[in-house]
Coordinates of C-alpha atoms and ligand atoms in Angstrom, one line a residue:
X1 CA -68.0 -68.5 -58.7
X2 CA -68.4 -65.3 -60.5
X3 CA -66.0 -63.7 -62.4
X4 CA -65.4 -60.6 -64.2
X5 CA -63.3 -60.2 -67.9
X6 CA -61.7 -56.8 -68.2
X7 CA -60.1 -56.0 -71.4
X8 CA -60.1 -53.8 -74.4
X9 CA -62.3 -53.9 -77.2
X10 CA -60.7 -57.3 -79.0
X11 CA -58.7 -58.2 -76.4
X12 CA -60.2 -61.6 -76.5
X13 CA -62.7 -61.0 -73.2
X14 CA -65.7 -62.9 -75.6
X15 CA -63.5 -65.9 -76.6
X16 CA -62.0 -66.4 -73.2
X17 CA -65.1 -65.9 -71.9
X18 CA -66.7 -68.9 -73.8
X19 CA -64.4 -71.1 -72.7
X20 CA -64.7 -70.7 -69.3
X21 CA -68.0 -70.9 -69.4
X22 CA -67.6 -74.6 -70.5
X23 CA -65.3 -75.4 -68.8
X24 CA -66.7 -74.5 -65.9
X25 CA -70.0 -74.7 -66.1
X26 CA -71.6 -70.8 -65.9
X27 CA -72.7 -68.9 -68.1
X28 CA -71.0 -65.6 -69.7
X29 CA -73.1 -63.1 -69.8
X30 CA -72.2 -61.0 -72.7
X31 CA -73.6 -57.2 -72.2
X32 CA -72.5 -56.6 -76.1
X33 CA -74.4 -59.9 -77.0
X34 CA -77.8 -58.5 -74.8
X35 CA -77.7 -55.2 -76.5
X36 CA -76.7 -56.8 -79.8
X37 CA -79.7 -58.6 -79.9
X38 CA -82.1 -56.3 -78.3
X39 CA -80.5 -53.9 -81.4
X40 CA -81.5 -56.5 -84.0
X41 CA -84.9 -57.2 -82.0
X42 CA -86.0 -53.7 -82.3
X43 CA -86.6 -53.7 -78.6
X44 CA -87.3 -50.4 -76.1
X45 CA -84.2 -50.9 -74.7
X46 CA -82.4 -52.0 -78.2
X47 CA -83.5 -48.4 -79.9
X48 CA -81.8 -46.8 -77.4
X49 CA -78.5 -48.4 -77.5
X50 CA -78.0 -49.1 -80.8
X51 CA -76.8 -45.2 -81.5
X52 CA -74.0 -44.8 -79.0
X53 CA -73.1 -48.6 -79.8
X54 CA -72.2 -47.3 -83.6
X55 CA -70.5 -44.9 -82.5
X56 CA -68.6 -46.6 -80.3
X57 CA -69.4 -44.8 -77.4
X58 CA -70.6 -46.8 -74.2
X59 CA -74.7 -47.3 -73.6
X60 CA -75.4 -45.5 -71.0
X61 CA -75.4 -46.7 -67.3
X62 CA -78.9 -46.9 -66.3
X63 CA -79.6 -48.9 -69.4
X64 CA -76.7 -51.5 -69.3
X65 CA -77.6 -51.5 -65.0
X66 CA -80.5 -52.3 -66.3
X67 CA -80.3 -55.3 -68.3
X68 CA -77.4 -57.0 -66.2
X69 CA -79.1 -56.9 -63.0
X70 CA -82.3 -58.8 -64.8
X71 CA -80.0 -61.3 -66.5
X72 CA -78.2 -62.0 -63.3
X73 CA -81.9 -63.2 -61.6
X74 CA -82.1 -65.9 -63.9
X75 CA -82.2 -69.5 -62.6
X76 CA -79.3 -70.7 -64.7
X77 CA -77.0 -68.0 -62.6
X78 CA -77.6 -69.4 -59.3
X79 CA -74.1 -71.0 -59.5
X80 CA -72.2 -68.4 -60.5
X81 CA -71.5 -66.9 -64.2
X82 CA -68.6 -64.9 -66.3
X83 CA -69.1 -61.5 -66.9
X84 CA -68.0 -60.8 -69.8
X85 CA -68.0 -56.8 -71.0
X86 CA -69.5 -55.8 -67.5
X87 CA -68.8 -53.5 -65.7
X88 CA -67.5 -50.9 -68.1
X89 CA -67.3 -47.9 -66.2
X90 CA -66.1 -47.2 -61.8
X91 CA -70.6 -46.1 -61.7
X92 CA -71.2 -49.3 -63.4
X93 CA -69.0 -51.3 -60.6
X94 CA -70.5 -49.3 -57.8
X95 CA -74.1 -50.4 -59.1
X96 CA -72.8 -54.2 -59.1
X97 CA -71.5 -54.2 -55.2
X98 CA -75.1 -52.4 -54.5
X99 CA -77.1 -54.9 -55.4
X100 CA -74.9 -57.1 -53.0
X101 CA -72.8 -59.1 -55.7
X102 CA -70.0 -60.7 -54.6
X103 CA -67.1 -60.9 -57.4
X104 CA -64.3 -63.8 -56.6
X105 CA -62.2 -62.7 -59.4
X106 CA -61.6 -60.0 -62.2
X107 CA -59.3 -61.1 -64.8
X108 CA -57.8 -58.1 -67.0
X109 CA -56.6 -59.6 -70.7
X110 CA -53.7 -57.4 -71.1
X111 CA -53.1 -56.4 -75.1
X112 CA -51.7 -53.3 -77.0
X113 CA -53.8 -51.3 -78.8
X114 CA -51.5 -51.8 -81.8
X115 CA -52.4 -55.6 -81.6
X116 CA -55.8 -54.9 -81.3
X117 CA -56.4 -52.5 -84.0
X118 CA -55.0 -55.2 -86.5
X119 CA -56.9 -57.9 -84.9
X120 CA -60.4 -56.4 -85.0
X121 CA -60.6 -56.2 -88.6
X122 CA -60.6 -59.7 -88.8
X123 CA -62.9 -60.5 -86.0
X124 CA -66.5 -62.0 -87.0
X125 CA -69.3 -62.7 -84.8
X126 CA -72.6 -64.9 -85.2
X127 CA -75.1 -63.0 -85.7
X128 CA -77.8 -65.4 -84.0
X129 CA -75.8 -66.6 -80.9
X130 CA -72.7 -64.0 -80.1
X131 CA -70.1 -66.4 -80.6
X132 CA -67.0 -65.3 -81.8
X133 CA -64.5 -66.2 -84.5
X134 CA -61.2 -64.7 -86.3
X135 CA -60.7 -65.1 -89.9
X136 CA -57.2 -66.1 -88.7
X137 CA -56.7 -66.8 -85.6
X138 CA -60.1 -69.0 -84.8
X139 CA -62.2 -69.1 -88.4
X140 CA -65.2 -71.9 -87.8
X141 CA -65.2 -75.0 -89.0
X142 CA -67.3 -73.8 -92.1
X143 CA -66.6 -70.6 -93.7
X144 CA -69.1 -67.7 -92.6
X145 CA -71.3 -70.2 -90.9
X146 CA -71.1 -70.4 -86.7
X147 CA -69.9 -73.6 -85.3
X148 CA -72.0 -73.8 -82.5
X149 CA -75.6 -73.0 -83.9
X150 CA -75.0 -73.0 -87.5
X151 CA -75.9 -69.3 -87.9
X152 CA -73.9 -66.6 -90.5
X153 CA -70.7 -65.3 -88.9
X154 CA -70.4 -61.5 -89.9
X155 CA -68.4 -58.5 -89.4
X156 CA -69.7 -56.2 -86.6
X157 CA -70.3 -52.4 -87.8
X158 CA -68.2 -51.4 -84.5
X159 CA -65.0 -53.1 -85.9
X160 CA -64.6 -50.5 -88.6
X161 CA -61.1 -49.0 -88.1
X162 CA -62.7 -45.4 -87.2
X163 CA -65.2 -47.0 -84.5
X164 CA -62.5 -48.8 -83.1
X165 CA -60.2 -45.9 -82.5
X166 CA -63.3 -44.4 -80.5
X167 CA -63.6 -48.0 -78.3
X168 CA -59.8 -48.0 -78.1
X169 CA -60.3 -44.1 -76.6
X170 CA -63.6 -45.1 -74.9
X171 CA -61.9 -48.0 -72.7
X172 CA -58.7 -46.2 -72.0
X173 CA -61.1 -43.2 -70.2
X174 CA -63.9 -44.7 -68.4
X175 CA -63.3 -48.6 -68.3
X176 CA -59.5 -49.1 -67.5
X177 CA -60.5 -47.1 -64.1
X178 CA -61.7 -50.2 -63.2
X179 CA -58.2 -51.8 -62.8
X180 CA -57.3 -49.7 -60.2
X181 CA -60.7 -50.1 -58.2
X182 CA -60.6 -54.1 -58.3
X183 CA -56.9 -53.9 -57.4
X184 CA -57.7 -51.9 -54.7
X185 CA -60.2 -54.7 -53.6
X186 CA -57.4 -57.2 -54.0
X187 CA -59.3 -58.7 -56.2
X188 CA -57.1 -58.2 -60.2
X189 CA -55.4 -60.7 -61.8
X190 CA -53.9 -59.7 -65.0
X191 CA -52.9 -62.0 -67.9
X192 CA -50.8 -61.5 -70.9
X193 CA -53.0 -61.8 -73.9
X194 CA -51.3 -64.2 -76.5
X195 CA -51.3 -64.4 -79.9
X196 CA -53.0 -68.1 -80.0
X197 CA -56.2 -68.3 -78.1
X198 CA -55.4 -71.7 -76.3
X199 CA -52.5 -69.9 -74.5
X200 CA -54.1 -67.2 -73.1
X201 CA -56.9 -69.7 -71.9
X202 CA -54.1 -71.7 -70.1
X203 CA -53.2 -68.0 -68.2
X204 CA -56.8 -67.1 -67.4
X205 CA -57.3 -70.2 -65.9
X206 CA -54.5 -70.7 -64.5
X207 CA -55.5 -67.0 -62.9
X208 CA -59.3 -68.6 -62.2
X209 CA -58.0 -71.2 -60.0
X210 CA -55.0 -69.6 -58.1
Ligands
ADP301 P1 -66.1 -55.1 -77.3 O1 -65.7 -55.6 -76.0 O2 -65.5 -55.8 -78.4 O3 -66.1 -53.6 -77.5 P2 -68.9 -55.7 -76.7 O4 -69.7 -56.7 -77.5 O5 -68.6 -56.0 -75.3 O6 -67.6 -55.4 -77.5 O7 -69.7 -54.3 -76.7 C1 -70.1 -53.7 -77.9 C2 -70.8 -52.3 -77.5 O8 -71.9 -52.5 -76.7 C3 -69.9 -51.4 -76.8 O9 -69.0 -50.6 -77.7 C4 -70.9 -50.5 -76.1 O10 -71.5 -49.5 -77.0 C5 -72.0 -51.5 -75.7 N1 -71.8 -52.0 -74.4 C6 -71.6 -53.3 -74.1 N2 -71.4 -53.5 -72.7 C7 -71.5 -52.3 -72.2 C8 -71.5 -51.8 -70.9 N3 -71.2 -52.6 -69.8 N4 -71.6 -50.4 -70.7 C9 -71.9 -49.6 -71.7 N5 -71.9 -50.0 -73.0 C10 -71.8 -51.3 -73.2
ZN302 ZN1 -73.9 -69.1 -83.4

């Protein structure tokens, strides 16, 4: 199965994502997480980005095209996988249905911009394996230090209130588009996001297997 999360910036499309990915057995493929890393690797590829990604401002198309149509020709997504912050823009869809992908499902996590500017302050990610935590709402086991590989769990540079006002602006423009087009295609299911993680993982499964 593949799937596609649709959301705004801290709408909980990396959480969710996770958790589908376990429970059903794909991976999430995580453009953020790629570029993140390729940021921190001092990579071609991560030079490039790493400029429009402080800024909140999206990588550029070619580039992100780039890198998903590579990870997406790896042996462990034979069986299907979760996109997970792909596609971001209506080019970036277009490029995906070119290369002959066939998407079963997009699920948009619904969730005020007001909600989100007061959660992303509190958001933390691991810094060696993407996953991500909440100092409230889902704060690991042991403070600062990642659940699943032990690594530290920091604040991203992006979730600074001014940067996220630009994602918030970014995602209204060129990614929300995207609602309409997979509507179009029959394709949308859109789920509440709620305030406690396991709840909204009820709906988008609930949405995965309708
Ligand atoms: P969030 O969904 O919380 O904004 P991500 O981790 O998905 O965070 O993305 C972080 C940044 O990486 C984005 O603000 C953007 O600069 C860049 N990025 C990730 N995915 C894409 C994409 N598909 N197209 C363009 N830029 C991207
Ligand atoms: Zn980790």
């Amino acid at each position: 199965m593949n799937l596609i999360l649709l959301g705004a910036p801290g709408a909980g499309k990396g959480t969710q994502a996770e958790i589908i990915s376990e429970k059903l057995n794909i991976p999430q493929i995580s453009t953020g997480n790629i570029l993140r890393a390729a940021v921190k690797n001092g990579t071609e590829c991560g030079l490039k980005a790493k400029s429009y990604m402080d800024a909140g401002a999206l990588v550029p198309d070619e580039v992100v095209i780039g890198i998903l149509k590579d990870r997406i020709a790896e042996a462990d997504c034979a069986n299907g996988y979760i996109l997970d912050g792909f596609p971001r823009t209506v080019p970036q869809a277009e490029a995906l249905e070119a290369m002959g992908v066939n998407i079963d499902k997009v699920i948009e996590i619904s969730v005020d911009d007001e909600v989100i500017k007061s959660r992303l302050g509190g958001r933390r990610v691991c810094e060696a394996c993407g996953a991500s935590y909440h100092i409230e709402f889902n704060p690991p086991k042991t403070d600062g230090k990642c659940d699943k590989c032990g690594g530290n769990v920091v604040l991203r540079k992006d979730d600074a209130p001014e940067t996220v006002i630009d994602r918030l602006r970014t995602y209204h423009e060129a990614t929300a588009p995207l609602i309409d087009f997979y509507k179009g295609r029959g394709k949308l299911s859109t789920v509440v996001g709620q305030e406690e993680v396991a709840d909204t993982s009820k709906l988008v499964l609930e949405a995965v297997n309708s």
